[in-house]
Short mmCIF file of C-alpha atoms and ligand atoms in Angstrom, two decimals:
data_model
loop_
_atom_site.label_atom_id
_atom_site.label_comp_id
_atom_site.label_asym_id
_atom_site.label_seq_id
_atom_site.Cartn_x
_atom_site.Cartn_y
_atom_site.Cartn_z
CA MET A 25 0.00 0.00 0.00
CA ILE A 26 1.12 3.54 -0.75
CA TYR A 27 0.05 5.88 2.03
CA LEU A 28 -0.76 9.36 0.75
CA ASP A 29 -3.03 10.51 3.58
CA SER A 30 -0.57 11.98 6.06
CA ASN A 31 -2.80 14.97 6.82
CA ALA A 32 -5.36 12.51 8.21
CA THR A 33 -2.79 10.87 10.46
CA THR A 34 0.80 9.64 10.37
CA GLN A 35 2.61 6.46 11.16
CA VAL A 36 4.06 6.42 14.68
CA HIS A 37 7.82 6.80 14.27
CA PRO A 38 9.82 3.75 15.49
CA ARG A 39 11.95 6.09 17.63
CA VAL A 40 8.74 7.36 19.25
CA VAL A 41 7.68 3.79 20.05
CA ASP A 42 11.12 3.10 21.57
CA ALA A 43 10.94 6.27 23.68
CA MET A 44 7.44 5.37 24.94
CA MET A 45 7.99 1.70 25.78
CA PRO A 46 9.78 2.12 29.14
CA TYR A 47 6.84 4.20 30.41
CA LEU A 48 4.34 1.51 29.40
CA THR A 49 6.37 -1.24 31.07
CA GLY A 50 8.96 -0.78 33.85
CA VAL A 51 8.61 2.94 34.59
CA TRP A 52 4.87 3.13 35.10
CA TYR A 53 4.78 5.27 38.25
CA ASN A 54 2.64 8.29 38.99
CA PRO A 55 4.64 11.44 38.23
CA SER A 56 3.15 13.09 41.34
CA SER A 57 4.63 10.42 43.65
CA GLY A 58 7.43 11.69 45.82
CA TYR A 59 9.73 8.64 45.70
CA ALA A 60 12.59 8.30 43.23
CA ALA A 61 10.64 6.31 40.59
CA GLY A 62 7.88 8.95 40.57
CA ARG A 63 10.47 11.68 40.21
CA GLU A 64 11.98 9.82 37.27
CA VAL A 65 8.60 9.86 35.50
CA LYS A 66 8.14 13.53 36.33
CA ALA A 67 11.55 14.26 34.80
CA ALA A 68 10.49 12.44 31.60
CA ILE A 69 7.47 14.75 31.31
CA ALA A 70 9.68 17.79 31.90
CA ASN A 71 12.01 16.59 29.15
CA ALA A 72 9.07 16.15 26.72
CA ARG A 73 7.86 19.64 27.59
CA GLU A 74 11.29 21.02 26.66
CA GLN A 75 11.27 19.07 23.38
CA VAL A 76 7.84 20.41 22.36
CA ALA A 77 8.75 23.95 23.45
CA ALA A 78 11.96 23.78 21.38
CA LEU A 79 10.01 22.83 18.25
CA ILE A 80 7.92 26.03 18.38
CA GLY A 81 10.29 28.48 20.07
CA ALA A 82 8.32 28.56 23.32
CA SER A 83 9.43 28.35 26.91
CA PRO A 84 8.68 24.92 28.51
CA ASP A 85 6.34 26.44 31.09
CA GLU A 86 4.16 27.69 28.22
CA ILE A 87 3.35 24.12 27.09
CA VAL A 88 0.32 22.21 28.44
CA PHE A 89 -0.18 18.59 27.42
CA THR A 90 -3.71 17.67 26.32
CA GLY A 91 -5.63 14.67 25.00
CA CYS A 92 -5.68 15.79 21.34
CA GLY A 93 -5.76 18.79 19.04
CA THR A 94 -9.54 19.07 19.30
CA GLU A 95 -9.24 19.34 23.06
CA SER A 96 -6.56 22.04 22.77
CA ASN A 97 -8.85 24.10 20.52
CA SER A 98 -11.89 23.65 22.76
CA MET A 99 -9.91 24.51 25.91
CA VAL A 100 -8.83 27.84 24.42
CA ILE A 101 -12.20 28.75 22.94
CA LYS A 102 -14.06 28.01 26.17
CA SER A 103 -11.54 29.93 28.24
CA LEU A 104 -11.62 32.92 25.90
CA ALA A 105 -15.42 32.90 25.82
CA ARG A 106 -15.37 33.41 29.59
CA GLU A 107 -12.61 35.98 29.35
CA ILE A 108 -14.33 38.27 26.82
CA GLY A 109 -17.90 37.71 28.08
CA ARG A 110 -21.01 37.45 25.96
CA LYS A 111 -22.10 41.07 26.05
CA SER A 112 -20.57 43.51 23.57
CA SER A 113 -17.71 41.14 22.61
CA LYS A 114 -16.84 39.70 19.20
CA VAL A 115 -15.18 36.56 17.84
CA VAL A 116 -13.61 36.25 14.40
CA VAL A 117 -12.59 32.99 12.72
CA SER A 118 -11.95 32.05 9.10
CA GLU A 119 -14.37 30.15 6.84
CA ILE A 120 -11.80 27.39 6.40
CA GLU A 121 -11.18 26.45 10.03
CA HIS A 122 -11.35 22.79 11.02
CA SER A 123 -14.58 21.64 12.68
CA ALA A 124 -12.62 21.67 15.95
CA VAL A 125 -12.81 25.49 15.76
CA LEU A 126 -16.04 25.92 13.78
CA ARG A 127 -18.24 23.77 16.05
CA PRO A 128 -17.17 25.33 19.39
CA THR A 129 -17.54 28.86 17.97
CA GLU A 130 -20.96 27.91 16.54
CA ALA A 131 -21.90 26.81 20.05
CA MET A 132 -20.84 30.27 21.27
CA ALA A 133 -23.00 31.92 18.60
CA ALA A 134 -25.94 29.75 19.68
CA VAL A 135 -25.78 31.25 23.17
CA GLY A 136 -25.60 34.82 21.92
CA PHE A 137 -21.96 35.59 21.10
CA ASP A 138 -21.29 37.65 17.98
CA VAL A 139 -19.19 35.36 15.77
CA GLU A 140 -18.07 36.39 12.29
CA ARG A 141 -16.39 34.21 9.68
CA VAL A 142 -13.92 35.79 7.30
CA ASP A 143 -13.52 34.62 3.69
CA VAL A 144 -10.48 33.33 1.90
CA HIS A 145 -9.32 34.20 -1.60
CA GLU A 146 -9.43 31.72 -4.47
CA ASP A 147 -5.91 30.54 -3.56
CA GLY A 148 -7.11 29.54 -0.09
CA ARG A 149 -5.44 32.44 1.75
CA LEU A 150 -7.29 34.58 4.26
CA ASN A 151 -8.79 37.86 3.09
CA LEU A 152 -6.86 40.22 5.37
CA GLU A 153 -8.91 43.28 4.45
CA GLN A 154 -12.07 41.53 5.52
CA LEU A 155 -10.36 40.41 8.71
CA SER A 156 -9.35 43.98 9.42
CA ASP A 157 -12.92 45.17 8.93
CA ALA A 158 -14.30 42.39 11.12
CA ILE A 159 -11.99 43.08 14.05
CA ASP A 160 -13.43 45.85 16.16
CA ASP A 161 -11.07 47.53 18.60
CA SER A 162 -13.96 49.07 20.50
CA ARG A 163 -15.03 45.62 21.72
CA PRO A 164 -13.25 42.84 23.59
CA GLY A 165 -12.67 39.81 21.40
CA PHE A 166 -10.53 37.06 20.03
CA SER A 167 -9.58 35.68 16.65
CA SER A 168 -8.84 32.08 15.75
CA ILE A 169 -7.12 31.65 12.38
CA MET A 170 -5.43 28.39 11.45
CA TRP A 171 -1.72 28.32 10.53
CA ALA A 172 -2.08 25.85 7.64
CA ASN A 173 -5.21 24.30 6.20
CA ASN A 174 -5.75 20.56 6.56
CA GLU A 175 -7.25 20.05 3.10
CA THR A 176 -5.07 22.22 0.90
CA GLY A 177 -1.94 22.73 3.01
CA VAL A 178 -2.22 26.47 2.27
CA ILE A 179 -0.34 28.55 4.83
CA GLN A 180 -2.27 31.53 6.13
CA PRO A 181 -0.87 35.06 6.49
CA LEU A 182 -0.83 34.53 10.22
CA ALA A 183 1.78 37.11 11.18
CA GLU A 184 -0.32 39.84 9.57
CA ALA A 185 -3.59 38.43 10.94
CA ALA A 186 -2.21 38.16 14.47
CA GLU A 187 -0.80 41.67 14.35
CA ILE A 188 -4.18 43.10 13.26
CA ALA A 189 -5.92 41.35 16.16
CA LYS A 190 -3.26 42.28 18.72
CA ALA A 191 -3.38 45.92 17.60
CA ALA A 192 -7.09 45.88 18.49
CA GLY A 193 -6.26 44.49 21.93
CA TRP A 194 -7.75 41.09 21.08
CA TRP A 195 -6.60 37.62 22.12
CA VAL A 196 -5.19 35.48 19.33
CA HIS A 197 -5.43 31.72 18.94
CA THR A 198 -4.11 29.64 16.07
CA ASP A 199 -4.85 26.02 15.24
CA ALA A 200 -1.35 25.06 14.08
CA ILE A 201 -2.15 21.35 13.97
CA GLN A 202 -1.34 21.01 10.25
CA ALA A 203 1.68 23.30 10.42
CA VAL A 204 3.72 21.97 13.33
CA GLY A 205 6.30 19.51 12.04
CA LYS A 206 5.68 20.60 8.44
CA VAL A 207 6.92 24.20 8.39
CA PRO A 208 8.82 26.29 10.92
CA VAL A 209 6.32 27.39 13.56
CA ARG A 210 7.80 29.97 15.93
CA VAL A 211 5.78 31.63 18.66
CA ASP A 212 8.74 33.94 19.30
CA GLU A 213 8.18 35.45 15.85
CA ILE A 214 4.38 35.65 15.62
CA PRO A 215 2.33 37.32 18.38
CA VAL A 216 -0.17 34.54 19.11
CA ASP A 217 -1.39 33.99 22.67
CA PHE A 218 -2.49 30.37 22.16
CA LEU A 219 -1.44 27.68 19.68
CA SER A 220 -2.82 24.15 19.31
CA ILE A 221 -0.73 21.08 18.48
CA SER A 222 -1.74 17.47 17.74
CA GLY A 223 0.75 14.61 18.04
CA HIS A 224 -0.63 12.21 15.46
CA LYS A 225 -0.04 14.66 12.61
CA PHE A 226 3.73 14.33 13.08
CA HIS A 227 4.50 10.75 14.03
CA ALA A 228 3.39 10.63 17.67
CA PRO A 229 0.37 8.46 18.54
CA LYS A 230 -3.24 9.58 18.32
CA GLY A 231 -4.70 10.83 21.58
CA VAL A 232 -2.04 13.31 22.68
CA GLY A 233 -1.75 17.01 21.95
CA ALA A 234 -0.41 20.20 23.41
CA LEU A 235 -1.46 23.76 23.90
CA PHE A 236 0.90 26.72 23.97
CA ILE A 237 -0.31 29.43 26.37
CA ARG A 238 1.88 32.51 26.30
CA ASN A 239 3.17 33.44 29.75
CA GLY A 240 0.99 36.02 31.43
CA THR A 241 -2.13 35.18 29.37
CA PRO A 242 -5.26 34.56 31.46
CA PHE A 243 -6.56 31.02 31.18
CA GLU A 244 -9.63 29.37 32.67
CA PRO A 245 -9.21 25.56 32.85
CA MET A 246 -11.85 23.33 31.28
CA ILE A 247 -10.87 20.38 33.47
CA ARG A 248 -10.22 20.97 37.16
CA GLY A 249 -8.88 18.51 39.68
CA GLY A 250 -5.45 17.63 41.02
CA GLY A 251 -3.75 20.64 39.45
CA GLN A 252 -1.50 18.81 36.99
CA GLU A 253 -0.14 20.76 34.00
CA GLY A 254 0.18 23.89 36.09
CA GLY A 255 -3.52 23.65 36.95
CA HIS A 256 -4.45 24.19 33.30
CA ARG A 257 -5.44 20.58 32.60
CA SER A 258 -5.88 18.34 35.61
CA GLY A 259 -5.76 14.55 35.46
CA THR A 260 -2.89 12.13 35.95
CA GLU A 261 -0.61 12.65 32.98
CA ASN A 262 -0.63 10.25 30.00
CA VAL A 263 3.09 9.72 30.50
CA PRO A 264 3.99 7.35 27.62
CA TYR A 265 2.12 9.45 25.07
CA ILE A 266 3.58 12.70 26.38
CA VAL A 267 7.06 11.17 26.12
CA GLY A 268 6.17 10.05 22.58
CA LEU A 269 5.02 13.54 21.65
CA GLY A 270 8.30 14.96 22.95
CA GLU A 271 10.34 12.49 20.92
CA ALA A 272 8.29 13.23 17.78
CA ALA A 273 8.92 16.95 18.30
CA ALA A 274 12.66 16.28 18.57
CA ILE A 275 12.55 14.20 15.37
CA MET A 276 10.75 16.92 13.45
CA LEU A 277 13.27 19.51 14.60
CA GLU A 278 16.02 17.25 13.26
CA GLU A 279 14.14 16.77 9.99
CA MET A 280 13.86 20.53 9.64
CA SER A 281 17.59 21.04 10.04
CA ASN A 282 18.74 18.09 7.93
CA GLY A 283 16.61 18.86 4.87
CA GLY A 284 14.01 16.15 5.51
CA LEU A 285 11.11 18.54 4.99
CA ASP A 286 12.60 19.91 1.77
CA ARG A 287 12.88 16.34 0.52
CA ILE A 288 9.12 15.89 1.03
CA ALA A 289 8.43 19.04 -1.02
CA VAL A 290 10.62 17.71 -3.83
CA LEU A 291 8.58 14.48 -3.84
CA ARG A 292 5.30 16.41 -3.78
CA ASP A 293 6.47 18.46 -6.77
CA ARG A 294 7.49 15.23 -8.54
CA LEU A 295 4.00 13.86 -7.89
CA GLU A 296 2.33 16.98 -9.31
CA THR A 297 4.62 17.11 -12.35
CA GLY A 298 4.03 13.41 -13.03
CA LEU A 299 0.27 13.76 -12.76
CA GLY A 300 0.35 16.86 -14.94
CA GLU A 301 2.19 14.89 -17.65
CA ARG A 302 0.06 11.76 -17.45
CA LEU A 303 -3.46 13.19 -17.08
CA ASN A 304 -5.17 15.07 -19.87
CA ARG A 305 -7.03 17.30 -17.50
CA VAL A 306 -5.86 18.09 -14.01
CA GLU A 307 -5.85 21.17 -11.80
CA PHE A 308 -3.66 21.82 -8.77
CA ASN A 309 -5.42 23.89 -6.15
CA GLY A 310 -4.35 26.42 -3.56
CA SER A 311 -1.51 28.90 -3.36
CA ARG A 312 1.65 27.58 -5.04
CA GLU A 313 3.88 29.76 -2.96
CA HIS A 314 2.33 29.57 0.51
CA ARG A 315 1.76 25.93 1.30
CA THR A 316 3.22 23.11 3.34
CA GLY A 317 5.58 20.91 1.38
CA ASN A 318 3.57 17.73 1.80
CA VAL A 319 0.17 18.30 0.13
CA ALA A 320 -0.98 18.04 -3.46
CA HIS A 321 -4.63 19.10 -3.76
CA VAL A 322 -5.72 17.89 -7.16
CA SER A 323 -8.97 18.21 -9.13
CA ILE A 324 -9.55 15.83 -12.01
CA PRO A 325 -12.34 17.35 -14.12
CA GLY A 326 -15.04 14.89 -15.14
CA LYS A 327 -14.18 12.45 -12.34
CA VAL A 328 -15.83 12.00 -8.95
CA ALA A 329 -13.55 11.51 -5.96
CA ALA A 330 -16.06 9.26 -4.18
CA GLU A 331 -15.85 6.88 -7.16
CA MET A 332 -12.08 7.17 -7.58
CA LEU A 333 -11.23 6.48 -3.94
CA PRO A 334 -12.36 2.82 -3.73
CA LYS A 335 -10.61 2.12 -7.05
CA LEU A 336 -7.43 3.73 -5.81
CA ASP A 337 -7.70 1.81 -2.55
CA ALA A 338 -8.08 -1.46 -4.46
CA ALA A 339 -5.13 -0.51 -6.66
CA GLY A 340 -2.91 0.25 -3.65
CA ILE A 341 -3.24 3.95 -2.83
CA GLN A 342 -4.69 5.31 0.40
CA CYS A 343 -5.72 8.96 0.06
CA SER A 344 -8.63 11.31 0.76
CA ALA A 345 -11.27 13.34 -0.96
CA GLY A 346 -11.20 16.80 0.57
CA SER A 347 -10.59 16.17 4.24
CA ALA A 348 -10.85 12.86 6.08
CA CYS A 349 -13.67 14.27 8.20
CA MET A 350 -15.78 14.83 5.08
CA THR A 351 -15.30 11.34 3.68
CA GLY A 352 -18.64 9.63 3.35
CA LYS A 353 -20.61 12.87 3.61
CA ASN A 354 -22.34 13.81 0.44
CA GLN A 355 -21.57 17.50 0.46
CA PRO A 356 -18.65 19.50 -0.87
CA SER A 357 -16.07 20.48 1.68
CA HIS A 358 -16.57 23.89 3.27
CA VAL A 359 -12.95 24.73 2.49
CA GLN A 360 -13.38 24.19 -1.24
CA LYS A 361 -16.66 26.08 -1.20
CA ALA A 362 -14.94 28.98 0.56
CA MET A 363 -12.30 28.97 -2.20
CA GLY A 364 -15.11 29.40 -4.71
CA PHE A 365 -15.00 25.92 -6.26
CA SER A 366 -18.09 24.71 -8.06
CA ASP A 367 -19.68 21.60 -6.53
CA GLU A 368 -18.45 19.64 -9.53
CA LYS A 369 -14.85 20.71 -8.99
CA ALA A 370 -15.08 20.12 -5.22
CA PHE A 371 -16.40 16.60 -5.79
CA SER A 372 -13.57 15.85 -8.22
CA SER A 373 -10.81 16.75 -5.77
CA LEU A 374 -8.28 14.47 -4.14
CA ARG A 375 -5.94 15.30 -1.31
CA LEU A 376 -2.61 13.52 -1.60
CA SER A 377 -0.50 14.13 1.49
CA LEU A 378 3.05 12.89 2.06
CA SER A 379 5.29 12.43 5.09
CA ILE A 380 8.95 11.79 5.91
CA PHE A 381 8.27 8.10 5.20
CA THR A 382 7.13 8.65 1.60
CA THR A 383 9.68 7.39 -0.94
CA GLU A 384 10.45 8.40 -4.52
CA ALA A 385 9.53 4.89 -5.71
CA GLU A 386 6.12 5.23 -4.05
CA VAL A 387 5.52 8.58 -5.72
CA ASP A 388 6.41 7.16 -9.15
CA GLU A 389 4.14 4.18 -8.61
CA ALA A 390 1.35 6.44 -7.35
CA ILE A 391 1.55 8.51 -10.55
CA ASN A 392 1.15 5.33 -12.60
CA ILE A 393 -1.70 3.98 -10.53
CA ILE A 394 -3.62 7.28 -10.49
CA ALA A 395 -3.14 7.76 -14.25
CA GLU A 396 -4.35 4.21 -14.95
CA THR A 397 -7.29 4.42 -12.56
CA VAL A 398 -8.51 7.74 -13.85
CA LYS A 399 -8.32 6.57 -17.47
CA ASP A 400 -11.26 4.16 -16.98
N1 PLP B 515 -7.40 20.98 13.51
C1 PLP B 515 -6.90 20.63 12.31
C2 PLP B 515 -6.47 21.69 11.34
C3 PLP B 515 -6.79 19.27 11.98
O1 PLP B 515 -6.31 18.93 10.77
C4 PLP B 515 -7.19 18.30 12.93
C5 PLP B 515 -7.14 16.85 12.58
O2 PLP B 515 -7.66 16.43 11.56
C6 PLP B 515 -7.69 18.72 14.15
C7 PLP B 515 -7.79 20.06 14.41
C8 PLP B 515 -8.10 17.73 15.20
O3 PLP B 515 -6.97 17.17 15.85
P1 PLP B 515 -7.13 15.82 16.69
O4 PLP B 515 -7.38 14.73 15.71
O5 PLP B 515 -5.81 15.64 17.42
O6 PLP B 515 -8.23 16.02 17.65
#
């Protein structure tokens, strides 16, 4: 099988498994226990916190471990809802956010918050003028704009967006779940107050995430209890998974410095060039310039993704139509609609997403298989 669905999830890296194993077997103690074995486990969590902080240019005490990216997003949105209050406040998100931002902000709107969604241009990038108009410095508020989109890989003008919101005195959150481990993500360069991370998008297991909370930013915990994670997320820590997330962060930092990420972009370009040569009609979607190196978002006019996918699966390629969350739902993805695609174009789109494990031979074979499958 050729796996081209790395934006849905990634294979757990063997080094991550090795790092986790001791904490599933011999070193299984509670990190809050005062004896030496407990302290050893606590030190492993501290080490993972440093590894995750290093990946995004944060300080370790700004990292909170969570159960997943969805939880990180919900924690921030709920806390900020309390912080800004319902009366006279405003919330601004983009039309292309993941459901893990859209659904919680819809829930806010349902109880009376003023929530506005800002459009993107045809290339999938945020309309900054509209954002500027939507942000109102006479009202308390927050914005939540994703760093990179999960369907297209398009990188948002987040520095500009964050600066506009900060200039209005607003809080700024970014869902960086599809950016971390794929492009440099530095909280010391972009003025965000909160940033969400999910482990399974960069070779840690599913079911572990992190939330960056800039020092000095007010935060109201969603889960209260024993005060773990600096009181921001109580509950006995998921030690093996946290250690795994730390190791994955360290691996991605290495990949960034040794050219591993550039290699993925070269393979993605090879895939697009090959498909362009072999298919009579094909369109590549989203900004060419501002995108993660691992996604090819491809429309094949006259074809229907829902029909292509089972054929591709049978022929040895695992990939998605639009986003994994939309698979099986008979409606065009909201991201493609926001980019102005016709229903026909949206339904003919495939998302092919690569990872550090994708090989050149796999890309070449994928080009052949897709070309043959689409011919029928
Ligand atoms: N946000 C984005 C942009 C995503 O791509 C995903 C995963 O698909 C999520 C949030 C949810 O993350 P998790 O699966 O860790 O809950």
